[in-house]
PDB file of C-alpha atoms and ligand atoms in Angstrom:
ATOM      1  CA  UNK A  17       0.280  -0.109  -0.312  1.00  0.00           C
ATOM      2  CA  UNK A  18       1.448   3.084  -1.345  1.00  0.00           C
ATOM      3  CA  UNK A  19       1.238   6.120   1.683  1.00  0.00           C
ATOM      4  CA  UNK A  20      -0.151   9.357  -0.253  1.00  0.00           C
ATOM      5  CA  UNK A  21       2.285  12.086  -0.711  1.00  0.00           C
ATOM      6  CA  UNK A  22       1.769  15.636  -0.885  1.00  0.00           C
ATOM      7  CA  UNK A  23       4.675  17.607  -1.376  1.00  0.00           C
ATOM      8  CA  UNK A  24       4.797  21.640  -2.222  1.00  0.00           C
ATOM      9  CA  UNK A  25       7.600  22.879  -4.327  1.00  0.00           C
ATOM     10  CA  UNK A  26       8.458  26.763  -3.253  1.00  0.00           C
ATOM     11  CA  UNK A  27      11.317  27.304  -6.106  1.00  0.00           C
ATOM     12  CA  UNK A  28      12.905  30.813  -5.462  1.00  0.00           C
ATOM     13  CA  UNK A  29      10.159  31.659  -3.599  1.00  0.00           C
ATOM     14  CA  UNK A  30      10.355  32.852   0.036  1.00  0.00           C
ATOM     15  CA  UNK A  31      12.779  35.049   2.352  1.00  0.00           C
ATOM     16  CA  UNK A  32      13.899  32.566   4.840  1.00  0.00           C
ATOM     17  CA  UNK A  33      11.774  34.588   7.610  1.00  0.00           C
ATOM     18  CA  UNK A  34       9.083  33.752   5.853  1.00  0.00           C
ATOM     19  CA  UNK A  35       9.784  29.877   5.371  1.00  0.00           C
ATOM     20  CA  UNK A  36       9.846  29.678   9.476  1.00  0.00           C
ATOM     21  CA  UNK A  37       6.811  31.500   9.811  1.00  0.00           C
ATOM     22  CA  UNK A  38       5.278  29.118   6.759  1.00  0.00           C
ATOM     23  CA  UNK A  39       6.881  25.775   9.290  1.00  0.00           C
ATOM     24  CA  UNK A  40       5.524  27.127  12.475  1.00  0.00           C
ATOM     25  CA  UNK A  41       1.991  27.727  11.357  1.00  0.00           C
ATOM     26  CA  UNK A  42       1.523  23.911   9.557  1.00  0.00           C
ATOM     27  CA  UNK A  43       2.287  22.409  12.898  1.00  0.00           C
ATOM     28  CA  UNK A  44      -0.824  21.498  13.387  1.00  0.00           C
ATOM     29  CA  UNK A  45      -1.883  20.477   9.627  1.00  0.00           C
ATOM     30  CA  UNK A  46       1.067  18.133   9.633  1.00  0.00           C
ATOM     31  CA  UNK A  47      -0.178  15.734  12.779  1.00  0.00           C
ATOM     32  CA  UNK A  48      -3.046  16.207  10.475  1.00  0.00           C
ATOM     33  CA  UNK A  49      -1.379  14.347   8.085  1.00  0.00           C
ATOM     34  CA  UNK A  50       0.197  12.290   9.914  1.00  0.00           C
ATOM     35  CA  UNK A  51      -2.692  11.208  11.775  1.00  0.00           C
ATOM     36  CA  UNK A  52      -4.795  10.728   7.940  1.00  0.00           C
ATOM     37  CA  UNK A  53      -1.905   8.073   6.368  1.00  0.00           C
ATOM     38  CA  UNK A  54      -0.609  11.827   3.921  1.00  0.00           C
ATOM     39  CA  UNK A  55       3.112  12.299   3.711  1.00  0.00           C
ATOM     40  CA  UNK A  56       3.319  16.491   3.892  1.00  0.00           C
ATOM     41  CA  UNK A  57       6.347  18.320   3.025  1.00  0.00           C
ATOM     42  CA  UNK A  58       7.988  21.487   1.659  1.00  0.00           C
ATOM     43  CA  UNK A  59      10.951  22.398  -0.681  1.00  0.00           C
ATOM     44  CA  UNK A  60      12.379  26.118   0.683  1.00  0.00           C
ATOM     45  CA  UNK A  61      15.555  27.109  -1.452  1.00  0.00           C
ATOM     46  CA  UNK A  62      18.663  26.078   0.696  1.00  0.00           C
ATOM     47  CA  UNK A  63      18.530  29.376   2.621  1.00  0.00           C
ATOM     48  CA  UNK A  64      15.681  28.112   3.816  1.00  0.00           C
ATOM     49  CA  UNK A  65      16.132  24.679   4.893  1.00  0.00           C
ATOM     50  CA  UNK A  66      17.374  25.111   8.185  1.00  0.00           C
ATOM     51  CA  UNK A  67      14.616  27.605   9.103  1.00  0.00           C
ATOM     52  CA  UNK A  68      11.906  25.228   8.350  1.00  0.00           C
ATOM     53  CA  UNK A  69      13.540  22.460   9.356  1.00  0.00           C
ATOM     54  CA  UNK A  70      14.039  23.778  13.179  1.00  0.00           C
ATOM     55  CA  UNK A  71      10.557  25.312  12.921  1.00  0.00           C
ATOM     56  CA  UNK A  72       8.685  22.737  11.445  1.00  0.00           C
ATOM     57  CA  UNK A  73       6.987  19.323  12.955  1.00  0.00           C
ATOM     58  CA  UNK A  74       9.075  16.870  12.951  1.00  0.00           C
ATOM     59  CA  UNK A  75       6.804  14.950  10.570  1.00  0.00           C
ATOM     60  CA  UNK A  76       7.016  17.368   7.773  1.00  0.00           C
ATOM     61  CA  UNK A  77       9.015  15.698   5.324  1.00  0.00           C
ATOM     62  CA  UNK A  78      11.938  19.274   4.527  1.00  0.00           C
ATOM     63  CA  UNK A  79      13.385  18.501   0.809  1.00  0.00           C
ATOM     64  CA  UNK A  80      16.036  20.023  -0.970  1.00  0.00           C
ATOM     65  CA  UNK A  81      15.591  21.002  -4.616  1.00  0.00           C
ATOM     66  CA  UNK A  82      18.733  20.176  -5.782  1.00  0.00           C
ATOM     67  CA  UNK A  83      21.702  18.832  -4.590  1.00  0.00           C
ATOM     68  CA  UNK A  84      25.724  17.660  -6.189  1.00  0.00           C
ATOM     69  CA  UNK A  85      27.034  14.130  -6.733  1.00  0.00           C
ATOM     70  CA  UNK A  86      30.006  14.967  -4.855  1.00  0.00           C
ATOM     71  CA  UNK A  87      30.786  14.679  -1.720  1.00  0.00           C
ATOM     72  CA  UNK A  88      33.226  18.022  -2.175  1.00  0.00           C
ATOM     73  CA  UNK A  89      35.522  19.476  -4.146  1.00  0.00           C
ATOM     74  CA  UNK A  90      35.999  22.733  -6.844  1.00  0.00           C
ATOM     75  CA  UNK A  91      32.183  23.509  -7.741  1.00  0.00           C
ATOM     76  CA  UNK A  92      31.391  26.958  -7.342  1.00  0.00           C
ATOM     77  CA  UNK A  93      27.711  27.098  -6.088  1.00  0.00           C
ATOM     78  CA  UNK A  94      26.584  23.684  -5.711  1.00  0.00           C
ATOM     79  CA  UNK A  95      25.686  22.255  -2.877  1.00  0.00           C
ATOM     80  CA  UNK A  96      26.623  18.574  -1.375  1.00  0.00           C
ATOM     81  CA  UNK A  97      24.809  15.653  -0.110  1.00  0.00           C
ATOM     82  CA  UNK A  98      26.461  15.869   2.996  1.00  0.00           C
ATOM     83  CA  UNK A  99      25.607  19.531   3.440  1.00  0.00           C
ATOM     84  CA  UNK A 100      21.987  18.031   3.681  1.00  0.00           C
ATOM     85  CA  UNK A 101      22.644  15.735   6.277  1.00  0.00           C
ATOM     86  CA  UNK A 102      24.281  17.223   8.779  1.00  0.00           C
ATOM     87  CA  UNK A 103      21.029  19.366   8.860  1.00  0.00           C
ATOM     88  CA  UNK A 104      19.105  15.967   8.679  1.00  0.00           C
ATOM     89  CA  UNK A 105      17.746  16.333   5.257  1.00  0.00           C
ATOM     90  CA  UNK A 106      17.052  12.901   3.573  1.00  0.00           C
ATOM     91  CA  UNK A 107      14.719  14.045   0.453  1.00  0.00           C
ATOM     92  CA  UNK A 108      15.774  16.193  -2.642  1.00  0.00           C
ATOM     93  CA  UNK A 109      14.194  16.949  -5.768  1.00  0.00           C
ATOM     94  CA  UNK A 110      15.966  15.431  -8.943  1.00  0.00           C
ATOM     95  CA  UNK A 111      15.687  16.888 -12.634  1.00  0.00           C
ATOM     96  CA  UNK A 112      13.144  19.621 -12.149  1.00  0.00           C
ATOM     97  CA  UNK A 113      12.227  20.328 -15.450  1.00  0.00           C
ATOM     98  CA  UNK A 114      13.009  24.416 -14.766  1.00  0.00           C
ATOM     99  CA  UNK A 115      16.620  23.122 -13.550  1.00  0.00           C
ATOM    100  CA  UNK A 116      16.516  20.562 -16.937  1.00  0.00           C
ATOM    101  CA  UNK A 117      15.522  23.857 -18.837  1.00  0.00           C
ATOM    102  CA  UNK A 118      17.761  26.857 -17.530  1.00  0.00           C
ATOM    103  CA  UNK A 119      20.509  25.459 -15.513  1.00  0.00           C
ATOM    104  CA  UNK A 120      21.200  22.128 -18.491  1.00  0.00           C
ATOM    105  CA  UNK A 121      20.021  19.055 -15.549  1.00  0.00           C
ATOM    106  CA  UNK A 122      20.309  16.060 -18.284  1.00  0.00           C
ATOM    107  CA  UNK A 123      19.539  13.149 -17.398  1.00  0.00           C
ATOM    108  CA  UNK A 124      22.526  12.003 -17.245  1.00  0.00           C
ATOM    109  CA  UNK A 125      23.540  13.845 -14.464  1.00  0.00           C
ATOM    110  CA  UNK A 126      19.974  12.914 -13.084  1.00  0.00           C
ATOM    111  CA  UNK A 127      20.814   8.750 -12.610  1.00  0.00           C
ATOM    112  CA  UNK A 128      24.260  10.706 -11.227  1.00  0.00           C
ATOM    113  CA  UNK A 129      22.691  12.438  -8.017  1.00  0.00           C
ATOM    114  CA  UNK A 130      19.837   9.820  -7.441  1.00  0.00           C
ATOM    115  CA  UNK A 131      22.476   7.273  -7.349  1.00  0.00           C
ATOM    116  CA  UNK A 132      24.807   9.266  -4.696  1.00  0.00           C
ATOM    117  CA  UNK A 133      21.527   9.872  -2.454  1.00  0.00           C
ATOM    118  CA  UNK A 134      20.899   6.065  -2.432  1.00  0.00           C
ATOM    119  CA  UNK A 135      24.177   4.909  -1.681  1.00  0.00           C
ATOM    120  CA  UNK A 136      23.170   7.708   0.960  1.00  0.00           C
ATOM    121  CA  UNK A 137      19.602   6.156   1.875  1.00  0.00           C
ATOM    122  CA  UNK A 138      18.315   9.770   1.069  1.00  0.00           C
ATOM    123  CA  UNK A 139      14.953   9.863  -1.330  1.00  0.00           C
ATOM    124  CA  UNK A 140      14.985  11.414  -4.537  1.00  0.00           C
ATOM    125  CA  UNK A 141      11.639  13.133  -6.002  1.00  0.00           C
ATOM    126  CA  UNK A 142      12.994  12.347  -9.499  1.00  0.00           C
ATOM    127  CA  UNK A 143      10.624  14.989 -12.323  1.00  0.00           C
ATOM    128  CA  UNK A 144      10.179  13.807 -15.878  1.00  0.00           C
ATOM    129  CA  UNK A 145       8.169  15.555 -17.774  1.00  0.00           C
ATOM    130  CA  UNK A 146       7.161  16.161 -21.682  1.00  0.00           C
ATOM    131  CA  UNK A 147       7.577  19.627 -23.548  1.00  0.00           C
ATOM    132  CA  UNK A 148       4.622  21.338 -25.296  1.00  0.00           C
ATOM    133  CA  UNK A 149       5.705  20.813 -28.473  1.00  0.00           C
ATOM    134  CA  UNK A 150       6.762  17.013 -27.346  1.00  0.00           C
ATOM    135  CA  UNK A 151       3.124  17.129 -26.317  1.00  0.00           C
ATOM    136  CA  UNK A 152       2.192  18.544 -29.648  1.00  0.00           C
ATOM    137  CA  UNK A 153       4.058  16.071 -31.253  1.00  0.00           C
ATOM    138  CA  UNK A 154       2.376  13.250 -29.356  1.00  0.00           C
ATOM    139  CA  UNK A 155       6.392  12.560 -28.281  1.00  0.00           C
ATOM    140  CA  UNK A 156       5.579  12.216 -24.047  1.00  0.00           C
ATOM    141  CA  UNK A 157       5.798   7.877 -23.811  1.00  0.00           C
ATOM    142  CA  UNK A 158       9.248   7.956 -25.806  1.00  0.00           C
ATOM    143  CA  UNK A 159      10.590  11.821 -23.815  1.00  0.00           C
ATOM    144  CA  UNK A 160       9.207  10.324 -20.282  1.00  0.00           C
ATOM    145  CA  UNK A 161      10.230   6.840 -21.695  1.00  0.00           C
ATOM    146  CA  UNK A 162      14.218   7.292 -22.125  1.00  0.00           C
ATOM    147  CA  UNK A 163      13.451   9.979 -18.856  1.00  0.00           C
ATOM    148  CA  UNK A 164      13.409   6.995 -16.980  1.00  0.00           C
ATOM    149  CA  UNK A 165      15.329   4.293 -18.531  1.00  0.00           C
ATOM    150  CA  UNK A 166      18.794   7.049 -18.366  1.00  0.00           C
ATOM    151  CA  UNK A 167      17.558   8.067 -15.364  1.00  0.00           C
ATOM    152  CA  UNK A 168      17.045   4.379 -12.699  1.00  0.00           C
ATOM    153  CA  UNK A 169      19.210   2.252 -15.036  1.00  0.00           C
ATOM    154  CA  UNK A 170      21.446   0.675 -12.617  1.00  0.00           C
ATOM    155  CA  UNK A 171      20.429   2.229  -9.566  1.00  0.00           C
ATOM    156  CA  UNK A 172      20.927   0.134  -6.175  1.00  0.00           C
ATOM    157  CA  UNK A 173      17.569  -2.323  -6.398  1.00  0.00           C
ATOM    158  CA  UNK A 174      17.612  -2.762  -2.618  1.00  0.00           C
ATOM    159  CA  UNK A 175      16.766   0.895  -2.136  1.00  0.00           C
ATOM    160  CA  UNK A 176      14.812   1.482  -4.614  1.00  0.00           C
ATOM    161  CA  UNK A 177      11.294   1.553  -3.178  1.00  0.00           C
ATOM    162  CA  UNK A 178      12.396   4.874  -1.525  1.00  0.00           C
ATOM    163  CA  UNK A 179      12.585   6.648  -4.388  1.00  0.00           C
ATOM    164  CA  UNK A 180       9.579   8.499  -5.508  1.00  0.00           C
ATOM    165  CA  UNK A 181       9.275   9.845  -9.588  1.00  0.00           C
ATOM    166  CA  UNK A 182       7.005  12.647 -10.680  1.00  0.00           C
ATOM    167  CA  UNK A 183       5.073  12.925 -13.721  1.00  0.00           C
ATOM    168  CA  UNK A 184       5.219  17.042 -14.374  1.00  0.00           C
ATOM    169  CA  UNK A 185       4.034  17.981 -17.832  1.00  0.00           C
ATOM    170  CA  UNK A 186       6.314  20.766 -18.720  1.00  0.00           C
ATOM    171  CA  UNK A 187       3.199  22.964 -20.620  1.00  0.00           C
ATOM    172  CA  UNK A 188       1.118  22.473 -17.450  1.00  0.00           C
ATOM    173  CA  UNK A 189       3.655  24.109 -14.825  1.00  0.00           C
ATOM    174  CA  UNK A 190       2.724  27.201 -13.537  1.00  0.00           C
ATOM    175  CA  UNK A 191       0.584  27.836 -16.467  1.00  0.00           C
ATOM    176  CA  UNK A 192      -3.453  27.244 -15.055  1.00  0.00           C
ATOM    177  CA  UNK A 193      -3.131  24.490 -18.094  1.00  0.00           C
ATOM    178  CA  UNK A 194      -4.086  21.126 -16.245  1.00  0.00           C
ATOM    179  CA  UNK A 195      -3.222  17.821 -18.002  1.00  0.00           C
ATOM    180  CA  UNK A 196      -6.469  16.075 -17.224  1.00  0.00           C
ATOM    181  CA  UNK A 197      -7.301  12.949 -15.481  1.00  0.00           C
ATOM    182  CA  UNK A 198      -6.683  10.448 -18.300  1.00  0.00           C
ATOM    183  CA  UNK A 199      -3.652  12.113 -19.026  1.00  0.00           C
ATOM    184  CA  UNK A 200      -2.061  11.711 -15.826  1.00  0.00           C
ATOM    185  CA  UNK A 201      -3.355   8.740 -14.827  1.00  0.00           C
ATOM    186  CA  UNK A 202      -2.523   6.884 -18.322  1.00  0.00           C
ATOM    187  CA  UNK A 203       1.085   8.418 -18.229  1.00  0.00           C
ATOM    188  CA  UNK A 204       1.275   8.003 -14.272  1.00  0.00           C
ATOM    189  CA  UNK A 205       0.746   3.986 -15.432  1.00  0.00           C
ATOM    190  CA  UNK A 206       3.266   3.564 -17.929  1.00  0.00           C
ATOM    191  CA  UNK A 207       5.919   5.426 -16.271  1.00  0.00           C
ATOM    192  CA  UNK A 208       5.101   2.732 -13.454  1.00  0.00           C
ATOM    193  CA  UNK A 209       5.170   0.218 -16.307  1.00  0.00           C
ATOM    194  CA  UNK A 210       8.369   1.367 -17.605  1.00  0.00           C
ATOM    195  CA  UNK A 211      10.035   0.868 -13.884  1.00  0.00           C
ATOM    196  CA  UNK A 212       8.520  -2.554 -13.609  1.00  0.00           C
ATOM    197  CA  UNK A 213      10.448  -3.860 -17.027  1.00  0.00           C
ATOM    198  CA  UNK A 214      13.007  -1.943 -15.892  1.00  0.00           C
ATOM    199  CA  UNK A 215      13.311  -2.377 -12.422  1.00  0.00           C
ATOM    200  CA  UNK A 216      10.959  -5.362 -11.449  1.00  0.00           C
ATOM    201  CA  UNK A 217       8.574  -5.811  -8.626  1.00  0.00           C
ATOM    202  CA  UNK A 218       9.724  -2.559  -6.722  1.00  0.00           C
ATOM    203  CA  UNK A 219       7.950  -0.414  -9.203  1.00  0.00           C
ATOM    204  CA  UNK A 220       4.789  -1.471  -7.439  1.00  0.00           C
ATOM    205  CA  UNK A 221       6.156   0.478  -4.577  1.00  0.00           C
ATOM    206  CA  UNK A 222       7.228   3.686  -5.801  1.00  0.00           C
ATOM    207  CA  UNK A 223       5.017   6.391  -5.504  1.00  0.00           C
ATOM    208  CA  UNK A 224       4.070   8.456  -8.677  1.00  0.00           C
ATOM    209  CA  UNK A 225       3.334  12.172  -8.261  1.00  0.00           C
ATOM    210  CA  UNK A 226       1.711  14.255 -10.585  1.00  0.00           C
ATOM    211  CA  UNK A 227       2.715  17.996 -10.219  1.00  0.00           C
ATOM    212  CA  UNK A 228       1.598  20.988 -13.055  1.00  0.00           C
ATOM    213  CA  UNK A 229      -0.852  23.495 -11.412  1.00  0.00           C
ATOM    214  CA  UNK A 230      -2.352  21.064  -9.065  1.00  0.00           C
ATOM    215  CA  UNK A 231      -4.888  23.650  -6.781  1.00  0.00           C
ATOM    216  CA  UNK A 232      -7.389  22.582  -3.768  1.00  0.00           C
ATOM    217  CA  UNK A 233      -9.959  22.278  -6.231  1.00  0.00           C
ATOM    218  CA  UNK A 234      -8.553  19.577  -8.203  1.00  0.00           C
ATOM    219  CA  UNK A 235      -6.434  17.578  -6.640  1.00  0.00           C
ATOM    220  CA  UNK A 236      -9.359  15.779  -5.546  1.00  0.00           C
ATOM    221  CA  UNK A 237      -9.699  13.999  -9.174  1.00  0.00           C
ATOM    222  CA  UNK A 238      -5.827  13.572  -9.515  1.00  0.00           C
ATOM    223  CA  UNK A 239      -5.810  11.494  -6.604  1.00  0.00           C
ATOM    224  CA  UNK A 240      -7.891   9.389  -6.749  1.00  0.00           C
ATOM    225  CA  UNK A 241      -6.361   7.788 -10.661  1.00  0.00           C
ATOM    226  CA  UNK A 242      -5.230   4.239  -9.273  1.00  0.00           C
ATOM    227  CA  UNK A 243      -1.547   5.523 -10.821  1.00  0.00           C
ATOM    228  CA  UNK A 244      -1.618   8.518  -8.840  1.00  0.00           C
ATOM    229  CA  UNK A 245       0.118   8.548  -5.609  1.00  0.00           C
ATOM    230  CA  UNK A 246      -0.433  12.570  -4.723  1.00  0.00           C
ATOM    231  CA  UNK A 247       1.284  15.447  -5.878  1.00  0.00           C
ATOM    232  CA  UNK A 248       4.482  17.612  -6.296  1.00  0.00           C
ATOM    233  CA  UNK A 249       2.962  21.802  -6.099  1.00  0.00           C
ATOM    234  CA  UNK A 250       4.380  25.239  -6.626  1.00  0.00           C
ATOM    235  CA  UNK A 251       2.225  28.200  -6.422  1.00  0.00           C
ATOM    236  CA  UNK A 252      -0.254  26.454  -4.505  1.00  0.00           C
ATOM    237  CA  UNK A 253       1.777  25.789  -2.047  1.00  0.00           C
ATOM    238  CA  UNK A 254       3.074  28.506  -0.992  1.00  0.00           C
ATOM    239  CA  UNK A 255       0.210  30.327   1.439  1.00  0.00           C
ATOM    240  CA  UNK A 256      -0.624  28.131   4.373  1.00  0.00           C
ATOM    241  CA  UNK A 257      -4.359  28.354   3.585  1.00  0.00           C
ATOM    242  CA  UNK A 258      -4.328  26.995   0.227  1.00  0.00           C
ATOM    243  CA  UNK A 259      -1.174  24.282   1.219  1.00  0.00           C
ATOM    244  CA  UNK A 260      -3.992  23.749   4.245  1.00  0.00           C
ATOM    245  CA  UNK A 261      -6.935  23.448   1.392  1.00  0.00           C
ATOM    246  CA  UNK A 262      -4.647  20.485  -0.814  1.00  0.00           C
ATOM    247  CA  UNK A 263      -4.233  17.859   2.739  1.00  0.00           C
ATOM    248  CA  UNK A 264      -8.063  18.465   3.376  1.00  0.00           C
ATOM    249  CA  UNK A 265      -9.942  18.136   0.151  1.00  0.00           C
ATOM    250  CA  UNK A 266      -8.109  14.675  -0.051  1.00  0.00           C
ATOM    251  CA  UNK A 267      -9.508  13.573   3.465  1.00  0.00           C
TER     252      UNK A 267
HETATM  253  P1  PGA B 324       3.096  24.371 -10.027  1.00  0.00           P
HETATM  254  O1  PGA B 324       4.298  23.735 -10.401  1.00  0.00           O
HETATM  255  O2  PGA B 324       2.528  23.744  -9.044  1.00  0.00           O
HETATM  256  O3  PGA B 324       3.141  26.343 -10.019  1.00  0.00           O
HETATM  257  O4  PGA B 324       2.729  23.793 -11.614  1.00  0.00           O
HETATM  258  C1  PGA B 324       4.249  22.822  -9.699  1.00  0.00           C
HETATM  259  C2  PGA B 324       6.238  22.787  -9.898  1.00  0.00           C
HETATM  260  O5  PGA B 324       6.818  22.782 -10.812  1.00  0.00           O
HETATM  261  O6  PGA B 324       6.384  21.460  -8.976  1.00  0.00           O
END
């Protein structure tokens, strides 16, 4: 049985003081999520991770938005896994489409990062999804298959049940243009089938999230799809009221 998961992606938003305030305000909500067997968390910027970790409920998932695969070295501007672990963090988003678009995050690079995270018993949230041009050209499954295969092939099978995959059609991120629930279910099931072929039965334990313009008003429909185990939410995770609405509307 896969537990439901709601993860907010704050992207480049919120000062550390604002992130701390949110963390404090979310305590009762995280308790409610736990009581209802829902895992819930946020991915703040690096500079806010510590403030959120220290002030949120211990049951809140606190995820970084990126990490380097090397432990240390001459990589100006980067942050390593030991640095995150020192703050008590276990979760990292990998391969978000904004990083693929603006920061040359390739499938191969995502693979190296996930390999390093699993070796450190951490949880990668691996984002995949097609662009608008690829969607319109009917290439969604081809693109997603390659992202899944290159990203996951050869990873340590004994640790893969902790992995989370997020299907985020790029054309639906921050645009208000939702993928229909039929598309979300069809592609999430396809991802599970590709993973089953590649990795075996562990595919049934891996949680798959849908992401892209998820709001309190539409979250229930996505989560009622059999292969959608949760949501990765950008804009609607920034205000505590709306973050609360996401949980309340799936209970
Ligand atoms: P959105 O972002 O919910 O604002 O569309 C989702 C994401 O980028 O993870």
